[in-house]
Short mmCIF file of C-alpha atoms and ligand atoms in Angstrom, two decimals:
data_model
loop_
_atom_site.label_atom_id
_atom_site.label_comp_id
_atom_site.label_asym_id
_atom_site.label_seq_id
_atom_site.Cartn_x
_atom_site.Cartn_y
_atom_site.Cartn_z
CA UNK A 1 114.77 65.64 79.36
CA UNK A 2 112.38 68.44 80.30
CA UNK A 3 108.74 67.59 79.71
CA UNK A 4 107.62 69.91 76.90
CA UNK A 5 104.05 69.99 78.22
CA UNK A 6 105.11 70.78 81.76
CA UNK A 7 103.79 74.05 83.17
CA UNK A 8 105.69 75.46 86.16
CA UNK A 9 103.47 76.00 89.20
CA UNK A 10 103.77 79.81 89.13
CA UNK A 11 102.18 80.02 85.70
CA UNK A 12 99.16 78.16 86.98
CA UNK A 13 98.97 80.06 90.23
CA UNK A 14 97.07 82.97 91.68
CA UNK A 15 99.23 84.84 94.17
CA UNK A 16 97.82 86.68 97.20
CA UNK A 17 99.85 89.64 98.44
CA UNK A 18 100.08 89.96 102.22
CA UNK A 19 101.10 93.30 103.72
CA UNK A 20 102.12 91.87 107.09
CA UNK A 21 101.64 95.00 109.22
CA UNK A 22 97.96 94.95 108.33
CA UNK A 23 97.00 91.30 107.91
CA UNK A 24 96.39 90.21 111.52
CA UNK A 25 97.98 91.09 114.85
CA UNK A 26 98.27 88.40 117.54
CA UNK A 27 100.40 90.06 120.24
CA UNK A 28 98.35 93.22 120.77
CA UNK A 29 100.81 95.87 119.57
CA UNK A 30 98.47 96.96 116.79
CA UNK A 31 100.81 95.72 114.07
CA UNK A 32 100.19 92.47 112.21
CA UNK A 33 102.66 89.63 112.63
CA UNK A 34 103.79 86.29 111.19
CA UNK A 35 101.67 84.32 113.68
CA UNK A 36 98.67 86.26 112.46
CA UNK A 37 99.41 85.08 108.93
CA UNK A 38 99.81 81.50 110.09
CA UNK A 39 96.50 81.68 111.92
CA UNK A 40 94.63 82.62 108.74
CA UNK A 41 96.29 80.29 106.25
CA UNK A 42 93.22 78.06 106.29
CA UNK A 43 91.15 81.04 105.25
CA UNK A 44 93.43 81.56 102.24
CA UNK A 45 93.10 77.88 101.36
CA UNK A 46 89.31 78.25 101.62
CA UNK A 47 89.52 81.32 99.38
CA UNK A 48 91.42 79.26 96.83
CA UNK A 49 94.69 81.08 96.16
CA UNK A 50 97.81 79.05 95.38
CA UNK A 51 100.61 81.18 96.77
CA UNK A 52 101.30 84.15 99.00
CA UNK A 53 103.83 86.95 98.62
CA UNK A 54 104.61 88.60 101.93
CA UNK A 55 105.90 92.19 101.90
CA UNK A 56 109.10 92.64 103.99
CA UNK A 57 109.12 91.38 107.58
CA UNK A 58 112.89 91.72 108.15
CA UNK A 59 114.54 93.84 110.81
CA UNK A 60 113.87 97.43 109.92
CA UNK A 61 113.70 100.88 111.51
CA UNK A 62 110.44 101.23 109.49
CA UNK A 63 111.23 104.55 107.84
CA UNK A 64 109.60 102.94 104.76
CA UNK A 65 107.65 100.30 106.72
CA UNK A 66 110.02 97.43 106.09
CA UNK A 67 111.41 98.41 102.69
CA UNK A 68 114.36 99.82 104.64
CA UNK A 69 116.06 96.63 105.80
CA UNK A 70 118.68 96.60 108.56
CA UNK A 71 119.11 92.80 108.61
CA UNK A 72 117.94 90.67 105.67
CA UNK A 73 118.46 87.46 107.61
CA UNK A 74 116.33 88.12 110.65
CA UNK A 75 112.69 88.87 111.41
CA UNK A 76 111.79 92.22 112.93
CA UNK A 77 110.60 91.66 116.52
CA UNK A 78 107.35 93.47 115.67
CA UNK A 79 106.58 90.64 113.24
CA UNK A 80 107.96 87.77 115.33
CA UNK A 81 111.05 85.61 115.16
CA UNK A 82 112.97 83.54 112.67
CA UNK A 83 111.36 80.48 114.27
CA UNK A 84 107.95 81.99 113.42
CA UNK A 85 109.08 82.42 109.81
CA UNK A 86 110.17 78.78 109.67
CA UNK A 87 106.86 77.68 111.14
CA UNK A 88 104.97 79.81 108.68
CA UNK A 89 106.83 78.37 105.70
CA UNK A 90 106.16 74.84 106.94
CA UNK A 91 102.50 75.60 107.71
CA UNK A 92 101.99 77.06 104.23
CA UNK A 93 103.59 74.05 102.59
CA UNK A 94 101.52 71.62 104.66
CA UNK A 95 98.47 73.25 103.13
CA UNK A 96 99.82 73.20 99.59
CA UNK A 97 100.43 76.97 99.53
CA UNK A 98 103.63 78.38 98.05
CA UNK A 99 105.33 81.27 99.78
CA UNK A 100 107.27 84.14 98.22
CA UNK A 101 109.22 86.65 100.27
CA UNK A 102 110.10 90.20 99.32
CA UNK A 103 113.75 90.92 98.57
CA UNK A 104 114.95 94.51 98.56
CA UNK A 105 118.24 94.59 96.64
CA UNK A 106 118.48 98.24 95.58
CA UNK A 107 118.99 99.75 99.01
CA UNK A 108 119.41 98.89 102.66
CA UNK A 109 118.42 100.89 105.71
CA UNK A 110 120.91 103.51 106.84
CA UNK A 111 120.88 101.49 110.08
CA UNK A 112 122.21 98.37 108.35
CA UNK A 113 125.67 97.50 109.77
CA UNK A 114 127.02 97.58 106.19
CA UNK A 115 126.09 101.23 105.84
CA UNK A 116 127.28 102.12 109.37
CA UNK A 117 130.65 100.66 108.40
CA UNK A 118 130.61 102.32 105.00
CA UNK A 119 129.92 105.79 106.35
CA UNK A 120 132.46 105.48 109.18
CA UNK A 121 135.42 106.61 107.06
CA UNK A 122 136.55 107.12 103.48
CA UNK A 123 138.96 104.22 103.91
CA UNK A 124 136.39 101.80 105.33
CA UNK A 125 136.56 98.37 103.67
CA UNK A 126 132.82 98.78 102.96
CA UNK A 127 133.09 102.36 101.66
CA UNK A 128 132.52 101.10 98.13
CA UNK A 129 129.44 99.05 99.08
CA UNK A 130 127.38 102.21 98.58
CA UNK A 131 127.65 105.14 96.16
CA UNK A 132 129.76 107.91 97.71
CA UNK A 133 130.74 110.93 95.60
CA UNK A 134 132.16 114.39 96.01
CA UNK A 135 129.78 117.25 95.37
CA UNK A 136 130.01 119.95 92.76
CA UNK A 137 130.89 123.23 94.49
CA UNK A 138 128.86 122.35 97.53
CA UNK A 139 126.02 120.98 95.45
CA UNK A 140 125.09 117.30 95.02
CA UNK A 141 126.98 115.18 92.45
CA UNK A 142 124.07 115.29 89.98
CA UNK A 143 120.49 116.48 89.55
CA UNK A 144 118.65 113.23 90.33
CA UNK A 145 115.48 113.42 92.42
CA UNK A 146 114.45 110.84 95.02
CA UNK A 147 111.16 108.96 94.96
CA UNK A 148 109.41 110.61 97.88
CA UNK A 149 110.61 114.11 97.05
CA UNK A 150 113.87 115.98 97.40
CA UNK A 151 117.22 115.18 95.91
CA UNK A 152 118.65 111.70 95.61
CA UNK A 153 121.88 112.58 97.45
CA UNK A 154 122.53 113.35 101.11
CA UNK A 155 125.69 114.99 102.39
CA UNK A 156 127.39 113.18 105.23
CA UNK A 157 129.29 115.59 107.49
CA UNK A 158 131.52 112.94 109.03
CA UNK A 159 133.39 112.15 105.81
CA UNK A 160 132.46 115.17 103.68
CA UNK A 161 130.90 113.23 100.80
CA UNK A 162 127.41 112.61 99.40
CA UNK A 163 125.67 109.22 99.26
CA UNK A 164 123.01 108.17 96.77
CA UNK A 165 119.46 107.17 97.73
CA UNK A 166 116.76 106.81 95.08
CA UNK A 167 114.21 106.69 97.92
CA UNK A 168 114.48 108.17 101.44
CA UNK A 169 117.81 109.36 102.89
CA UNK A 170 117.32 106.41 105.28
CA UNK A 171 117.55 104.06 102.26
CA UNK A 172 121.08 104.33 100.81
CA UNK A 173 121.54 102.55 97.46
CA UNK A 174 123.87 99.56 97.38
CA UNK A 175 126.69 99.56 94.85
CA UNK A 176 126.03 96.46 92.77
CA UNK A 177 129.16 96.97 90.67
CA UNK A 178 131.08 95.79 93.73
CA UNK A 179 131.43 91.96 93.63
CA UNK A 180 131.37 91.84 97.44
CA UNK A 181 127.87 93.35 97.40
CA UNK A 182 126.78 90.79 94.82
CA UNK A 183 128.18 87.97 96.93
CA UNK A 184 126.60 89.28 100.15
CA UNK A 185 123.20 89.70 98.52
CA UNK A 186 123.40 86.26 96.92
CA UNK A 187 123.96 84.95 100.43
CA UNK A 188 120.67 86.54 101.43
CA UNK A 189 118.89 84.71 98.61
CA UNK A 190 120.47 81.44 99.71
CA UNK A 191 119.51 82.09 103.31
CA UNK A 192 115.82 82.18 102.41
CA UNK A 193 115.98 79.51 99.70
CA UNK A 194 117.61 77.17 102.21
CA UNK A 195 114.72 77.87 104.60
CA UNK A 196 112.35 76.67 101.90
CA UNK A 197 110.76 79.76 100.36
CA UNK A 198 109.39 79.25 96.86
CA UNK A 199 110.78 82.48 95.46
CA UNK A 200 111.04 86.22 95.67
CA UNK A 201 109.19 89.35 94.79
CA UNK A 202 112.08 91.66 93.96
CA UNK A 203 111.74 95.30 94.89
CA UNK A 204 112.58 97.99 92.25
CA UNK A 205 114.96 95.55 90.58
CA UNK A 206 115.38 97.75 87.49
CA UNK A 207 117.26 100.29 89.62
CA UNK A 208 120.20 98.22 90.82
CA UNK A 209 122.68 98.97 87.99
CA UNK A 210 124.15 102.48 88.01
CA UNK A 211 126.35 104.42 85.59
CA UNK A 212 129.44 105.14 87.73
CA UNK A 213 129.80 108.52 86.02
CA UNK A 214 126.40 109.55 87.42
CA UNK A 215 125.53 111.95 84.60
CA UNK A 216 122.83 114.57 85.12
CA UNK A 217 119.47 113.56 83.72
CA UNK A 218 118.48 115.71 80.74
CA UNK A 219 116.72 118.95 81.57
CA UNK A 220 113.70 118.01 79.44
CA UNK A 221 112.89 115.26 81.95
CA UNK A 222 112.42 117.99 84.54
CA UNK A 223 111.93 117.01 88.14
CA UNK A 224 110.77 113.47 87.36
CA UNK A 225 112.10 111.13 90.04
CA UNK A 226 114.87 108.76 89.09
CA UNK A 227 113.06 105.52 89.95
CA UNK A 228 110.73 105.84 86.96
CA UNK A 229 113.60 106.11 84.46
CA UNK A 230 116.62 104.36 85.98
CA UNK A 231 117.46 101.63 83.45
CA UNK A 232 121.13 100.73 83.06
CA UNK A 233 122.18 97.84 80.78
CA UNK A 234 124.40 96.41 83.54
CA UNK A 235 121.30 95.51 85.55
CA UNK A 236 120.52 92.64 83.20
CA UNK A 237 123.75 90.76 83.88
CA UNK A 238 123.15 91.15 87.61
CA UNK A 239 119.67 89.71 87.21
CA UNK A 240 121.02 86.77 85.19
CA UNK A 241 123.32 86.15 88.14
CA UNK A 242 120.52 85.72 90.61
CA UNK A 243 118.37 83.84 88.13
CA UNK A 244 121.13 81.21 87.89
CA UNK A 245 121.27 81.02 91.65
CA UNK A 246 117.50 80.66 92.09
CA UNK A 247 117.30 78.06 89.30
CA UNK A 248 120.06 76.00 90.93
CA UNK A 249 117.58 75.11 93.69
CA UNK A 250 115.11 72.28 93.19
CA UNK A 251 111.36 72.87 93.23
CA UNK A 252 110.82 75.56 90.58
CA UNK A 253 111.67 78.53 92.78
CA UNK A 254 110.57 81.71 91.08
CA UNK A 255 111.09 85.46 90.85
CA UNK A 256 108.73 88.31 90.10
CA UNK A 257 110.34 91.67 89.67
CA UNK A 258 108.99 95.13 90.32
CA UNK A 259 110.07 97.11 87.26
CA UNK A 260 108.58 100.51 87.77
CA UNK A 261 109.07 101.70 84.20
CA UNK A 262 105.97 102.96 82.44
CA UNK A 263 106.36 101.29 79.04
CA UNK A 264 105.91 97.64 78.18
CA UNK A 265 108.97 97.20 75.93
CA UNK A 266 111.21 98.22 78.84
CA UNK A 267 109.31 95.94 81.18
CA UNK A 268 109.57 93.13 78.61
CA UNK A 269 113.36 93.41 78.47
CA UNK A 270 113.57 92.17 82.06
CA UNK A 271 112.43 88.69 81.04
CA UNK A 272 115.68 88.49 79.06
CA UNK A 273 115.82 85.42 76.89
CA UNK A 274 114.15 83.34 79.53
CA UNK A 275 117.30 83.89 81.62
CA UNK A 276 116.30 86.92 83.69
CA UNK A 277 113.12 87.31 85.75
CA UNK A 278 110.50 84.54 85.63
CA UNK A 279 107.81 87.20 85.86
CA UNK A 280 107.73 90.98 85.79
CA UNK A 281 104.95 93.13 87.22
CA UNK A 282 102.93 94.93 84.64
CA UNK A 283 101.81 98.29 85.97
CA UNK A 284 99.42 99.22 83.18
CA UNK A 285 96.26 97.79 84.81
CA UNK A 286 97.03 99.67 88.03
CA UNK A 287 96.49 102.90 86.19
CA UNK A 288 93.99 101.95 83.47
CA UNK A 289 90.75 103.96 83.66
CA UNK A 290 87.45 102.06 83.71
CA UNK A 291 86.74 102.09 79.99
CA UNK A 292 86.55 99.37 77.41
CA UNK A 293 89.11 101.16 75.23
CA UNK A 294 91.68 101.36 78.02
CA UNK A 295 91.35 97.70 79.04
CA UNK A 296 91.27 96.43 75.49
CA UNK A 297 94.43 98.41 74.83
CA UNK A 298 96.19 96.94 77.88
CA UNK A 299 95.22 93.39 76.93
CA UNK A 300 96.28 93.85 73.31
CA UNK A 301 99.57 95.47 74.20
CA UNK A 302 100.48 92.78 76.72
CA UNK A 303 99.82 90.17 74.04
CA UNK A 304 101.82 92.04 71.40
CA UNK A 305 104.69 93.59 73.29
CA UNK A 306 105.79 90.80 75.62
CA UNK A 307 108.10 88.37 73.84
CA UNK A 308 106.96 84.81 73.28
CA UNK A 309 107.56 82.85 76.43
CA UNK A 310 107.37 85.94 78.67
CA UNK A 311 104.56 85.03 81.01
CA UNK A 312 102.45 88.11 81.90
CA UNK A 313 101.30 89.21 85.34
CA UNK A 314 98.15 91.07 86.36
CA UNK A 315 97.33 93.14 89.43
CA UNK A 316 94.60 95.64 90.27
CA UNK A 317 96.09 96.99 93.50
CA UNK A 318 99.11 96.74 95.77
CA UNK A 319 100.48 98.45 98.88
CA UNK A 320 101.70 101.46 96.86
CA UNK A 321 98.57 102.60 95.01
CA UNK A 322 94.94 103.38 95.77
CA UNK A 323 92.78 100.28 95.92
CA UNK A 324 90.84 99.28 92.82
CA UNK A 325 87.48 99.93 94.49
CA UNK A 326 88.58 103.41 95.53
CA UNK A 327 89.85 104.13 92.04
CA UNK A 328 86.70 102.87 90.35
CA UNK A 329 84.38 104.39 92.92
CA UNK A 330 81.78 101.63 93.14
CA UNK A 331 81.17 98.02 94.05
CA UNK A 332 79.76 96.94 90.68
CA UNK A 333 82.83 98.02 88.73
CA UNK A 334 85.13 96.55 91.39
CA UNK A 335 83.28 93.22 91.02
CA UNK A 336 83.63 93.33 87.25
CA UNK A 337 87.32 94.16 87.67
CA UNK A 338 87.71 90.97 89.73
CA UNK A 339 86.38 89.03 86.72
CA UNK A 340 88.87 90.82 84.46
CA UNK A 341 91.77 90.12 86.81
CA UNK A 342 91.06 86.43 87.25
CA UNK A 343 90.36 85.62 83.59
CA UNK A 344 93.49 87.10 82.02
CA UNK A 345 96.29 85.14 80.43
CA UNK A 346 99.07 85.40 82.99
CA UNK A 347 99.53 85.10 86.72
CA UNK A 348 97.10 87.26 88.73
CA UNK A 349 98.15 88.93 91.99
CA UNK A 350 95.36 89.73 94.47
CA UNK A 351 96.19 92.43 97.01
CA UNK A 352 94.91 91.57 100.49
CA UNK A 353 91.53 93.12 101.13
CA UNK A 354 90.52 93.60 97.50
CA UNK A 355 88.72 90.28 97.90
CA UNK A 356 86.64 91.93 100.64
CA UNK A 357 85.88 94.89 98.41
CA UNK A 358 87.75 97.23 100.73
CA UNK A 359 88.23 100.88 99.96
CA UNK A 360 91.18 102.93 101.15
CA UNK A 361 90.88 104.10 104.74
CA UNK A 362 90.37 107.78 105.33
CA UNK A 363 93.42 108.68 107.37
CA UNK A 364 93.26 112.00 109.23
CA UNK A 365 96.33 114.18 108.74
CA UNK A 366 97.39 113.69 112.33
CA UNK A 367 97.57 109.92 111.81
CA UNK A 368 99.45 109.87 108.54
CA UNK A 369 102.65 107.90 108.79
CA UNK A 370 103.86 106.99 105.30
CA UNK A 371 106.33 109.36 103.64
CA UNK A 372 104.86 108.31 100.28
CA UNK A 373 101.22 109.08 101.21
CA UNK A 374 100.14 105.44 100.86
CA UNK A 375 98.47 104.86 104.22
CA UNK A 376 94.93 104.50 102.85
CA UNK A 377 95.51 101.24 100.96
CA UNK A 378 97.50 99.79 103.88
CA UNK A 379 94.71 99.90 106.46
CA UNK A 380 94.29 96.78 108.61
CA UNK A 381 92.15 93.88 107.36
CA UNK A 382 88.89 93.52 109.26
CA UNK A 383 88.27 89.85 110.05
CA UNK A 384 84.99 90.22 111.94
CA UNK A 385 82.32 92.78 112.73
CA UNK A 386 82.64 94.58 116.08
CA UNK A 387 85.02 97.18 117.47
CA UNK A 388 88.30 95.28 117.14
CA UNK A 389 87.44 93.32 113.99
CA UNK A 390 89.18 90.15 115.14
CA UNK A 391 92.36 92.00 116.10
CA UNK A 392 93.46 92.05 119.75
CA UNK A 393 93.08 95.84 119.82
CA UNK A 394 90.38 98.18 118.50
CA UNK A 395 93.00 100.74 117.46
CA UNK A 396 95.71 99.26 115.29
CA UNK A 397 98.48 101.27 113.65
CA UNK A 398 96.16 102.72 110.98
CA UNK A 399 92.39 103.31 111.06
CA UNK A 400 89.99 100.68 109.70
CA UNK A 401 88.79 100.92 106.12
CA UNK A 402 85.21 102.17 105.51
CA UNK A 403 82.22 99.99 106.47
CA UNK A 404 84.37 97.40 108.20
CA UNK A 405 81.34 96.10 110.10
CA UNK A 406 79.92 94.85 106.83
CA UNK A 407 83.07 94.41 104.76
CA UNK A 408 84.99 91.85 106.79
CA UNK A 409 85.96 88.24 106.23
CA UNK A 410 83.46 86.63 108.63
CA UNK A 411 80.40 88.55 107.45
CA UNK A 412 81.27 88.07 103.79
CA UNK A 413 81.90 84.36 104.21
CA UNK A 414 78.28 83.99 105.25
CA UNK A 415 76.89 86.13 102.45
CA UNK A 416 76.49 84.34 99.14
CA UNK A 417 76.35 87.71 97.31
CA UNK A 418 79.54 89.17 98.83
CA UNK A 419 82.71 90.23 97.05
CA UNK A 420 84.57 87.54 98.98
CA UNK A 421 82.31 84.82 97.60
CA UNK A 422 82.70 86.23 94.09
CA UNK A 423 86.49 86.01 94.40
CA UNK A 424 86.16 82.49 95.77
CA UNK A 425 83.90 81.44 92.91
CA UNK A 426 86.25 82.96 90.34
CA UNK A 427 89.29 81.30 91.91
CA UNK A 428 87.51 77.93 91.91
CA UNK A 429 86.52 78.43 88.29
CA UNK A 430 90.06 79.33 87.29
CA UNK A 431 91.29 76.18 89.03
CA UNK A 432 88.94 73.90 87.17
CA UNK A 433 89.30 75.58 83.77
CA UNK A 434 92.61 75.00 81.95
CA UNK A 435 91.45 77.55 79.38
CA UNK A 436 91.44 80.28 82.02
CA UNK A 437 94.72 79.22 83.59
CA UNK A 438 96.77 78.49 80.50
CA UNK A 439 94.76 79.09 77.39
CA UNK A 440 95.07 81.45 74.48
CA UNK A 441 93.19 84.75 74.60
CA UNK A 442 91.33 86.18 71.61
CA UNK A 443 89.43 89.44 71.68
CA UNK A 444 85.99 89.18 70.06
CA UNK A 445 83.83 91.85 68.48
CA UNK A 446 81.05 92.88 70.80
CA UNK A 447 78.82 95.85 71.47
CA UNK A 448 80.17 99.33 72.11
CA UNK A 449 80.76 99.15 75.82
CA UNK A 450 81.27 95.41 76.13
CA UNK A 451 84.71 93.89 76.09
CA UNK A 452 84.59 90.25 74.99
CA UNK A 453 87.36 87.68 74.86
CA UNK A 454 87.61 83.98 74.49
CA UNK A 455 90.04 81.71 76.29
CA UNK A 456 90.79 78.26 74.91
CA UNK A 457 93.05 75.36 75.86
CA UNK A 458 92.88 71.82 74.65
CA UNK A 459 89.15 71.86 73.95
CA UNK A 460 88.25 73.80 77.12
CA UNK A 461 86.69 77.20 76.29
CA UNK A 462 85.37 80.19 78.13
CA UNK A 463 83.90 83.45 76.90
CA UNK A 464 84.31 86.53 79.10
CA UNK A 465 82.00 89.53 78.76
CA UNK A 466 82.68 92.78 80.62
CA UNK A 467 80.21 95.62 80.35
CA UNK A 468 81.87 98.98 81.04
CA UNK A 469 78.68 100.87 80.22
CA UNK A 470 75.98 102.41 82.41
CA UNK A 471 73.24 100.36 80.73
CA UNK A 472 72.43 96.68 80.44
CA UNK A 473 73.86 95.25 77.21
CA UNK A 474 72.55 92.38 75.17
CA UNK A 475 75.39 90.62 73.38
CA UNK A 476 74.48 88.41 70.41
CA UNK A 477 76.16 85.06 71.08
CA UNK A 478 77.18 82.46 68.54
CA UNK A 479 76.23 79.04 69.82
CA UNK A 480 74.81 78.14 73.13
CA UNK A 481 76.44 79.32 76.36
CA UNK A 482 75.75 79.08 80.08
CA UNK A 483 76.88 81.41 82.88
CA UNK A 484 79.73 79.97 84.95
CA UNK A 485 80.26 82.98 87.22
CA UNK A 486 78.74 86.46 86.94
CA UNK A 487 79.61 89.56 88.92
CA UNK A 488 75.94 90.56 89.04
CA UNK A 489 72.86 88.39 88.52
CA UNK A 490 72.17 87.94 84.80
CA UNK A 491 68.79 87.22 83.26
CA UNK A 492 70.47 85.38 80.38
CA UNK A 493 74.04 84.47 79.40
CA UNK A 494 74.25 87.24 76.78
CA UNK A 495 72.57 89.94 78.84
CA UNK A 496 75.13 91.74 80.97
CA UNK A 497 73.98 94.36 83.52
CA UNK A 498 75.61 97.80 83.71
CA UNK A 499 79.18 97.45 85.04
CA UNK A 500 78.72 93.71 85.16
CA UNK A 501 80.90 90.88 83.90
CA UNK A 502 80.43 87.20 83.32
CA UNK A 503 82.36 84.09 82.41
CA UNK A 504 80.40 81.82 80.07
CA UNK A 505 80.99 78.18 79.23
CA UNK A 506 79.74 76.47 76.05
CA UNK A 507 76.69 74.34 76.64
CA UNK A 508 77.14 70.76 75.54
C1 GLC B 601 108.88 99.55 96.06
C2 GLC B 601 107.91 99.16 97.15
C3 GLC B 601 107.56 100.39 97.93
C4 GLC B 601 108.81 100.95 98.54
C5 GLC B 601 109.88 101.19 97.49
C6 GLC B 601 111.22 101.40 98.12
O1 GLC B 601 108.31 100.40 95.14
O2 GLC B 601 106.80 98.52 96.60
O3 GLC B 601 106.61 100.13 98.93
O4 GLC B 601 108.53 102.18 99.18
O5 GLC B 601 110.02 100.09 96.63
O6 GLC B 601 111.73 100.21 98.63
#
């Protein structure tokens, strides 16, 4: 019988997102690689995260920097080899770190052999693995727009039909209503589960089901791209299919889905009845402005609108949006945001480099490479001061982020007041406090600009105070409290500096 008190590891975990191109290069081509990740696993253990999610490292022509996969079951030579992946999985496990890989089910690369076969002729046995349609009087089959601009259909001269791509033309959408596609993609999951990965981050999973009639989207939605609204009921059955597969493996393998829909009820539906995704990304905090009202609203809505048993997730940044520090514009607020992130109820995801307080790199026009304009947040991680920052080359694929001589792992390790040490302190605190990892969350009345909430679990309690205001705030406290971790030095537990935040513990 299942132990009622048992908490699966991923609910207790903090996950660190690695963008492999920019983590650490070891072979001198200016692009990070799997050996670079392996080399710094001890640093991640020192930092105190529990798991890593690695953005795609599969074979890819890199039109979308790895999210256009041409072989799901091999490692791109820029990142290393399959043997490197096996070593990395083993090395992570030896250190007690879990490892999630990124699975991209909605689309392949146009260079994937499946698509080459599919586009070769109308009678190809793989024709129906993708969405091919006739046009309407020389125009595309419907009015859908693709994510990085332009229409979501491309005409293929060879066979005189259009194929669907919700992203770039180099990313044709798979046809998940075809059982052969389902079987082939399940094989991919098995391939990585058999190699020992602990689960998957699943790319734009809400997009995989399609209405075969491909109706136009209503004119009132205008030119909005399809990815933000694609939400077919058939997707849920497909997700239940891979949930069953993942759950059939021992060791609490897990899934976290990217559901890029703006509203929480839609996001919530992807947990199913505990039979769909284990976790779903919640995009609200990525866009919340730095005000008490906005954050209180996000916290309340997550509590109210996710069904019981749907375990929330929290993230401040990822490889698709501007970094939190860039969005907030200052170090103090970014430090307070770290306190917010790591004291929420739900699994936090830390995007590589936020723990160093990095800002987006300024990328001159001539060096821009991403079709989605996301280069800034993908700049390489500086490991040390000095021209090459611990990389084998001083000029990696993107420029360094600002102030890399000060904001780098080595310098910040030695500086008790650094952002890195704040993250480390918060991660250690979360580890030792069941209230922060698992407990209930109750918002408390506080002063105007101060957000206050209490976490509680089995007698363990913490009070979190976040001051969004420009002035020091003195919060009247009931009972006697001591500062566990504060984002800025505090004269007293209840006195929070401007844009400061603190976690307090009751004094016994
Ligand atoms: C997801 C990824 C993003 C990628 C897109 C297409 O949104 O996070 O980086 O461009 O899917 O795969």
